CSV table of C-alpha atoms and ligand atoms in Angstrom, one decimal:
chain,number,residue,atom,x,y,z
A,1,UNK,CA,38.3,77.8,-31.3
A,2,UNK,CA,37.1,74.8,-33.3
A,3,UNK,CA,39.2,71.7,-33.9
A,4,UNK,CA,38.0,69.3,-36.5
A,5,UNK,CA,39.2,66.1,-38.1
A,6,UNK,CA,37.7,63.2,-40.0
A,7,UNK,CA,38.9,59.6,-40.0
A,8,UNK,CA,38.0,56.3,-41.6
A,9,UNK,CA,38.4,52.9,-39.9
A,10,UNK,CA,37.4,49.4,-40.8
A,11,UNK,CA,35.9,46.7,-38.5
A,12,UNK,CA,38.0,43.7,-37.7
A,13,UNK,CA,36.9,40.2,-37.2
A,14,UNK,CA,38.6,38.1,-34.5
A,15,UNK,CA,39.9,34.8,-35.6
A,16,UNK,CA,40.9,34.1,-32.0
A,17,UNK,CA,38.1,35.6,-29.9
A,18,UNK,CA,38.1,37.9,-27.0
A,19,UNK,CA,35.2,37.6,-24.5
A,20,UNK,CA,35.6,38.7,-20.9
A,21,UNK,CA,37.4,41.5,-19.0
A,22,UNK,CA,39.9,41.4,-16.1
A,23,UNK,CA,38.0,42.3,-13.0
A,24,UNK,CA,38.9,45.5,-11.4
A,25,UNK,CA,41.0,46.7,-14.4
A,26,UNK,CA,40.1,49.3,-17.0
A,27,UNK,CA,38.9,47.5,-20.1
A,28,UNK,CA,41.6,44.9,-20.0
A,29,UNK,CA,40.8,41.7,-22.0
A,30,UNK,CA,41.0,38.5,-20.0
A,31,UNK,CA,42.2,36.5,-23.0
A,32,UNK,CA,44.4,37.2,-26.0
A,33,UNK,CA,42.8,37.7,-29.4
A,34,UNK,CA,43.9,38.0,-33.0
A,35,UNK,CA,42.0,39.5,-36.0
A,36,UNK,CA,41.8,40.5,-39.6
A,37,UNK,CA,40.7,44.0,-40.4
A,38,UNK,CA,38.3,44.1,-43.4
A,39,UNK,CA,38.5,46.3,-46.4
A,40,UNK,CA,34.9,46.1,-47.6
A,41,UNK,CA,33.2,47.8,-44.6
A,42,UNK,CA,33.9,51.2,-43.2
A,43,UNK,CA,33.1,53.8,-40.6
A,44,UNK,CA,33.7,57.5,-41.3
A,45,UNK,CA,33.7,59.8,-38.3
A,46,UNK,CA,34.1,63.5,-38.1
A,47,UNK,CA,34.8,65.1,-34.7
A,48,UNK,CA,34.6,68.8,-33.9
A,49,UNK,CA,35.7,70.1,-30.6
A,50,UNK,CA,34.3,73.6,-30.2
A,51,UNK,CA,34.3,76.0,-27.2
A,52,UNK,CA,30.8,77.2,-28.3
A,53,UNK,CA,29.3,73.8,-27.7
A,54,UNK,CA,27.5,73.3,-24.3
A,55,UNK,CA,27.3,69.5,-24.5
A,56,UNK,CA,28.6,66.5,-26.5
A,57,UNK,CA,26.4,65.3,-29.4
A,58,UNK,CA,26.3,62.3,-31.7
A,59,UNK,CA,24.8,62.0,-35.2
A,60,UNK,CA,24.7,58.3,-36.2
A,61,UNK,CA,23.9,57.7,-39.9
A,62,UNK,CA,22.5,61.3,-40.2
A,63,UNK,CA,20.2,61.0,-37.1
A,64,UNK,CA,20.7,62.3,-33.6
A,65,UNK,CA,21.6,59.5,-31.2
A,66,UNK,CA,20.8,59.5,-27.4
A,67,UNK,CA,20.8,56.9,-24.6
A,68,UNK,CA,23.5,54.2,-24.5
A,69,UNK,CA,25.2,55.1,-27.9
A,70,UNK,CA,25.6,58.7,-26.8
A,71,UNK,CA,26.8,57.8,-23.3
A,72,UNK,CA,29.5,55.5,-24.8
A,73,UNK,CA,30.7,58.4,-27.0
A,74,UNK,CA,30.8,60.9,-24.1
A,75,UNK,CA,32.8,58.4,-22.1
A,76,UNK,CA,35.2,58.0,-25.1
A,77,UNK,CA,35.5,61.8,-25.5
A,78,UNK,CA,36.2,62.1,-21.7
A,79,UNK,CA,39.2,59.8,-22.3
A,80,UNK,CA,40.5,62.0,-25.1
A,81,UNK,CA,39.9,65.2,-23.1
A,82,UNK,CA,41.8,63.8,-20.2
A,83,UNK,CA,44.7,62.9,-22.5
A,84,UNK,CA,44.8,66.3,-24.1
A,85,UNK,CA,44.0,68.2,-20.8
A,86,UNK,CA,41.2,70.2,-22.4
A,87,UNK,CA,37.6,70.8,-21.5
A,88,UNK,CA,36.0,71.3,-24.9
A,89,UNK,CA,32.7,69.6,-25.8
A,90,UNK,CA,32.4,67.9,-29.2
A,91,UNK,CA,30.1,67.1,-32.0
A,92,UNK,CA,30.6,63.6,-33.4
A,93,UNK,CA,29.1,62.6,-36.8
A,94,UNK,CA,29.6,59.0,-37.7
A,95,UNK,CA,28.4,57.0,-40.7
A,96,UNK,CA,28.7,53.2,-41.2
A,97,UNK,CA,28.2,51.6,-44.6
A,98,UNK,CA,27.0,48.4,-42.9
A,99,UNK,CA,24.5,47.5,-40.1
A,100,UNK,CA,25.3,49.1,-36.7
A,101,UNK,CA,25.5,47.3,-33.4
A,102,UNK,CA,24.3,44.0,-34.7
A,103,UNK,CA,27.5,41.9,-34.2
A,104,UNK,CA,29.4,43.2,-37.3
A,105,UNK,CA,32.1,44.7,-35.2
A,106,UNK,CA,30.7,48.3,-35.6
A,107,UNK,CA,32.1,49.3,-32.2
A,108,UNK,CA,35.6,48.4,-33.3
A,109,UNK,CA,35.6,50.6,-36.4
A,110,UNK,CA,33.5,53.3,-34.6
A,111,UNK,CA,36.0,53.8,-31.7
A,112,UNK,CA,39.1,53.3,-33.9
A,113,UNK,CA,37.8,56.2,-36.2
A,114,UNK,CA,36.8,58.3,-33.2
A,115,UNK,CA,40.2,58.0,-31.5
A,116,UNK,CA,42.0,58.7,-34.8
A,117,UNK,CA,40.0,61.8,-35.7
A,118,UNK,CA,39.9,63.0,-32.0
A,119,UNK,CA,43.6,62.7,-31.3
A,120,UNK,CA,44.4,64.5,-34.6
A,121,UNK,CA,41.9,67.3,-33.9
A,122,UNK,CA,43.2,67.8,-30.4
A,123,UNK,CA,46.9,67.7,-31.5
A,124,UNK,CA,47.7,64.7,-29.3
A,125,UNK,CA,50.9,63.1,-30.4
A,126,UNK,CA,49.4,59.7,-31.2
A,127,UNK,CA,51.4,56.8,-32.5
A,128,UNK,CA,49.6,53.7,-33.6
A,129,UNK,CA,50.5,52.2,-30.2
A,130,UNK,CA,49.1,55.1,-28.3
A,131,UNK,CA,45.9,55.2,-30.4
A,132,UNK,CA,45.4,51.5,-30.0
A,133,UNK,CA,45.7,51.8,-26.2
A,134,UNK,CA,43.2,54.7,-26.1
A,135,UNK,CA,40.7,52.8,-28.4
A,136,UNK,CA,41.0,49.7,-26.2
A,137,UNK,CA,39.8,51.7,-23.2
A,138,UNK,CA,36.6,52.5,-25.2
A,139,UNK,CA,36.0,49.1,-26.8
A,140,UNK,CA,38.6,46.3,-26.5
A,141,UNK,CA,38.2,45.1,-30.1
A,142,UNK,CA,38.7,48.7,-31.4
A,143,UNK,CA,42.4,48.4,-30.4
A,144,UNK,CA,42.9,45.9,-33.2
A,145,UNK,CA,41.3,48.1,-35.9
A,146,UNK,CA,43.9,50.9,-35.3
A,147,UNK,CA,46.9,49.0,-36.8
A,148,UNK,CA,44.8,47.1,-39.5
A,149,UNK,CA,45.9,44.0,-41.4
A,150,UNK,CA,46.5,41.0,-39.1
A,151,UNK,CA,46.6,42.2,-35.5
A,152,UNK,CA,47.1,40.6,-32.1
A,153,UNK,CA,46.1,41.8,-28.6
A,154,UNK,CA,47.5,40.0,-25.6
A,155,UNK,CA,45.5,39.4,-22.5
A,156,UNK,CA,45.8,42.3,-19.9
A,157,UNK,CA,46.1,42.2,-16.2
A,158,UNK,CA,45.5,44.6,-13.3
A,159,UNK,CA,49.2,45.4,-13.3
A,160,UNK,CA,49.2,46.8,-16.9
A,161,UNK,CA,49.1,50.5,-17.2
A,162,UNK,CA,48.5,50.3,-21.0
A,163,UNK,CA,47.9,47.6,-23.5
A,164,UNK,CA,48.0,48.0,-27.3
A,165,UNK,CA,47.4,45.6,-30.2
A,166,UNK,CA,50.4,44.8,-32.3
A,167,UNK,CA,50.7,43.9,-35.9
A,168,UNK,CA,50.9,40.2,-36.5
A,169,UNK,CA,51.4,40.7,-40.2
A,170,UNK,CA,50.9,43.6,-42.6
A,171,UNK,CA,47.8,44.0,-44.7
A,172,UNK,CA,49.6,42.5,-47.8
A,173,UNK,CA,50.9,39.4,-46.0
A,174,UNK,CA,48.2,37.0,-47.1
A,175,UNK,CA,45.5,37.6,-49.7
A,176,UNK,CA,42.4,35.9,-48.4
A,177,UNK,CA,38.7,36.7,-48.3
A,178,UNK,CA,36.3,37.1,-45.4
A,179,UNK,CA,32.7,36.7,-46.7
A,180,UNK,CA,30.2,38.3,-44.4
A,181,UNK,CA,26.7,36.8,-44.6
A,182,UNK,CA,24.3,39.5,-43.2
A,183,UNK,CA,21.3,38.0,-41.5
A,184,UNK,CA,19.6,41.0,-39.9
A,185,UNK,CA,19.7,44.8,-39.9
A,186,UNK,CA,18.5,44.9,-36.3
A,187,UNK,CA,20.7,45.9,-33.4
A,188,UNK,CA,21.5,43.0,-31.0
A,189,UNK,CA,19.4,42.7,-27.9
A,190,UNK,CA,22.3,42.2,-25.5
A,191,UNK,CA,25.4,44.3,-26.1
A,192,UNK,CA,28.8,42.7,-25.8
A,193,UNK,CA,29.9,44.6,-22.6
A,194,UNK,CA,26.7,43.6,-20.8
A,195,UNK,CA,26.9,40.0,-22.3
A,196,UNK,CA,30.4,39.5,-21.1
A,197,UNK,CA,29.7,40.7,-17.6
A,198,UNK,CA,26.8,38.2,-17.4
A,199,UNK,CA,29.0,35.4,-18.8
A,200,UNK,CA,31.7,36.0,-16.3
A,201,UNK,CA,29.3,36.1,-13.4
A,202,UNK,CA,27.2,33.1,-14.3
A,203,UNK,CA,28.7,30.7,-16.9
A,204,UNK,CA,30.1,27.4,-15.6
A,205,UNK,CA,32.1,27.3,-18.8
A,206,UNK,CA,33.9,30.6,-18.3
A,207,UNK,CA,36.8,29.2,-16.3
A,208,UNK,CA,37.5,26.7,-19.1
A,209,UNK,CA,37.2,29.4,-21.7
A,210,UNK,CA,40.0,31.3,-19.8
A,211,UNK,CA,42.2,28.2,-19.8
A,212,UNK,CA,41.7,27.2,-23.4
A,213,UNK,CA,41.5,30.6,-25.3
A,214,UNK,CA,45.3,31.1,-25.3
A,215,UNK,CA,45.8,27.8,-27.1
A,216,UNK,CA,43.5,28.9,-29.9
A,217,UNK,CA,45.2,32.3,-30.0
A,218,UNK,CA,48.6,30.7,-30.6
A,219,UNK,CA,47.2,28.3,-33.2
A,220,UNK,CA,45.6,31.2,-35.1
A,221,UNK,CA,48.9,33.3,-34.9
A,222,UNK,CA,51.0,30.4,-36.2
A,223,UNK,CA,48.5,29.6,-38.9
A,224,UNK,CA,48.4,33.3,-40.1
A,225,UNK,CA,52.2,33.6,-40.0
A,226,UNK,CA,52.5,30.4,-42.1
A,227,UNK,CA,49.6,31.4,-44.4
A,228,UNK,CA,48.1,28.0,-43.5
A,229,UNK,CA,44.3,28.3,-44.0
A,230,UNK,CA,43.4,24.9,-42.6
A,231,UNK,CA,45.3,25.6,-39.3
A,232,UNK,CA,44.1,29.2,-38.8
A,233,UNK,CA,40.6,28.2,-39.9
A,234,UNK,CA,40.3,25.2,-37.6
A,235,UNK,CA,41.5,27.2,-34.6
A,236,UNK,CA,39.1,30.1,-35.5
A,237,UNK,CA,36.2,27.7,-35.5
A,238,UNK,CA,37.3,26.1,-32.2
A,239,UNK,CA,37.7,29.5,-30.6
A,240,UNK,CA,34.3,30.6,-31.9
A,241,UNK,CA,32.4,27.5,-30.7
A,242,UNK,CA,34.1,27.7,-27.3
A,243,UNK,CA,33.1,31.4,-26.9
A,244,UNK,CA,29.5,30.7,-28.0
A,245,UNK,CA,29.3,27.7,-25.6
A,246,UNK,CA,30.3,30.0,-22.8
A,247,UNK,CA,27.7,32.5,-23.8
A,248,UNK,CA,25.0,29.9,-24.1
A,249,UNK,CA,25.6,28.5,-20.6
A,250,UNK,CA,25.2,31.9,-19.0
A,251,UNK,CA,22.2,32.5,-16.9
A,252,UNK,CA,20.0,33.7,-18.6
A,253,UNK,CA,21.4,32.0,-21.7
A,254,UNK,CA,23.0,34.4,-24.2
A,255,UNK,CA,22.1,32.9,-27.6
A,256,UNK,CA,23.1,35.0,-30.6
A,257,UNK,CA,22.8,32.3,-33.2
A,258,UNK,CA,19.5,31.8,-35.1
A,259,UNK,CA,18.3,29.0,-37.5
A,260,UNK,CA,19.8,31.0,-40.3
A,261,UNK,CA,23.2,31.1,-38.5
A,262,UNK,CA,23.1,27.3,-38.2
A,263,UNK,CA,22.1,26.8,-41.9
A,264,UNK,CA,25.1,29.0,-42.8
A,265,UNK,CA,27.4,26.8,-40.7
A,266,UNK,CA,26.0,23.7,-42.3
A,267,UNK,CA,26.7,25.3,-45.7
A,268,UNK,CA,30.3,25.9,-44.7
A,269,UNK,CA,30.7,22.2,-43.7
A,270,UNK,CA,29.1,21.1,-47.0
A,271,UNK,CA,31.5,23.3,-49.1
A,272,UNK,CA,34.4,21.9,-47.1
A,273,UNK,CA,33.2,18.3,-47.7
A,274,UNK,CA,33.2,19.3,-51.4
A,275,UNK,CA,36.9,20.1,-51.2
A,276,UNK,CA,36.7,23.9,-50.7
A,277,UNK,CA,38.8,25.5,-47.9
A,278,UNK,CA,36.2,27.6,-46.0
A,279,UNK,CA,35.9,28.3,-42.2
A,280,UNK,CA,33.3,30.1,-40.2
A,281,UNK,CA,33.2,32.5,-37.3
A,282,UNK,CA,30.5,34.4,-35.5
A,283,UNK,CA,30.5,37.3,-32.9
A,284,UNK,CA,27.9,38.7,-30.7
A,285,UNK,CA,25.2,38.5,-33.3
A,286,UNK,CA,23.6,36.0,-35.8
A,287,UNK,CA,25.8,36.9,-38.8
A,288,UNK,CA,28.3,34.4,-40.1
A,289,UNK,CA,31.7,35.4,-41.5
A,290,UNK,CA,33.6,32.9,-43.6
A,291,UNK,CA,37.4,32.8,-44.1
A,292,UNK,CA,38.2,31.5,-47.5
A,293,UNK,CA,41.0,31.4,-50.1
A,294,UNK,CA,40.8,33.8,-53.0
A,295,UNK,CA,40.1,31.1,-55.6
A,296,UNK,CA,37.2,29.6,-53.6
A,297,UNK,CA,35.6,33.0,-52.6
A,298,UNK,CA,33.1,33.4,-55.4
A,299,UNK,CA,31.8,29.8,-55.2
A,300,UNK,CA,31.5,29.9,-51.4
A,301,UNK,CA,29.8,33.3,-51.6
A,302,UNK,CA,27.2,32.0,-54.0
A,303,UNK,CA,26.4,29.1,-51.7
A,304,UNK,CA,26.0,31.3,-48.7
A,305,UNK,CA,23.9,33.8,-50.6
A,306,UNK,CA,21.4,31.0,-51.4
A,307,UNK,CA,20.7,30.2,-47.7
A,308,UNK,CA,17.1,31.3,-47.0
A,309,UNK,CA,17.2,34.3,-44.6
A,310,UNK,CA,20.5,35.7,-45.8
A,311,UNK,CA,19.9,39.4,-46.6
A,312,UNK,CA,23.2,39.8,-48.5
A,313,UNK,CA,26.8,38.7,-48.6
A,314,UNK,CA,29.8,41.1,-48.6
A,315,UNK,CA,33.2,39.9,-49.8
A,316,UNK,CA,36.0,41.6,-47.9
A,317,UNK,CA,39.8,41.4,-48.2
A,318,UNK,CA,42.4,42.4,-45.7
A,319,UNK,CA,42.0,46.1,-44.8
A,320,UNK,CA,44.3,48.9,-43.7
A,321,UNK,CA,44.4,50.6,-40.3
A,322,UNK,CA,42.5,53.7,-39.2
A,323,UNK,CA,43.6,57.0,-40.8
A,324,UNK,CA,42.8,60.7,-41.0
A,325,UNK,CA,41.1,61.6,-44.2
A,326,UNK,CA,40.6,65.3,-43.6
A,327,UNK,CA,41.6,67.8,-41.0
A,328,UNK,CA,40.7,71.4,-40.4
A,329,UNK,CA,41.1,73.8,-37.5
B,401,PMV,O1,35.2,45.0,-27.7
B,401,PMV,P1,33.8,44.6,-27.9
B,401,PMV,O2,33.0,45.0,-26.8
B,401,PMV,O3,33.3,45.1,-29.3
B,401,PMV,O4,33.7,43.0,-27.9
B,401,PMV,C1,34.0,42.2,-29.0
B,401,PMV,C2,33.6,40.8,-28.8
B,401,PMV,C3,33.6,39.8,-30.0
B,401,PMV,O5,33.3,40.5,-31.2
B,401,PMV,C4,32.5,38.8,-29.8
B,401,PMV,C5,34.9,39.0,-30.2
B,401,PMV,C6,36.1,39.8,-30.6
B,401,PMV,O6,37.2,39.5,-30.2
B,401,PMV,O7,36.0,40.8,-31.5
């Protein structure tokens, strides 16, 4: 017996950031987050469960992957196997059309695509809510890529049995652009799971982050619902800077920004001073993503592209949720 499916998912960028897990709970976020799924970047994943296979395997961008990436996939497949009550090993083939594991939310699209292909292949009755909950248990941000468009994920607690992202607004609610300024092709030195654990343990700013993050979340949600770029953008920048401050004051310090990151932020401030509506955010990596109105997108993109050290810019619109593109058994 061999059960195969292929799915496509897009990364999402948090406007209100998630950083930190509830202690003693299974991948429950300690703060609420809200995001936009991006149309211009995608992960395509094919999963084949086969009784002939002796072990799980992962091909990433056409090359066999081992170590941590494979271990995370085996853990994710175990979650799917437990759900379907089967004991079949799987072959996972995944391709990203953007840099992997460098702070461009590749784990969000990777696990959203894996859950979507895997549940379909195994015949699990998987609603969007169910798939979002399964994806959260593999990578919290992946829960938000399942529904697509504008998504929100509440904070969890030890008392929750499940937690899924919900749609804040559909993909066609608000036509904006997120310009991704790519600064490196290299994977990040400290992954987000490890980085968060260190922040929680050592940062004197973590308690303040837990107190303040819900405020930025509500501001982002209200700004998105009202299609108010200044309100959503200001809250997104505040959430980003608070998260990075918490990372920086960890011991040892967790500094993802580089000189190029700072030059990109300065460029965003300069375009704003010149009357354009543009707002920045960063994740666990040096890239900068800029939220901008459609009319200002081309100008802002040309300014970002000119910053020395920027490898390229990618202009993304709101993107759809994860979906099966091919299935065979
Ligand atoms: O769920 P993870 O491990 O991919 O963590 C994502 C963390 C950030 O990208 C920094 C913020 C976020 O909410 O996406």
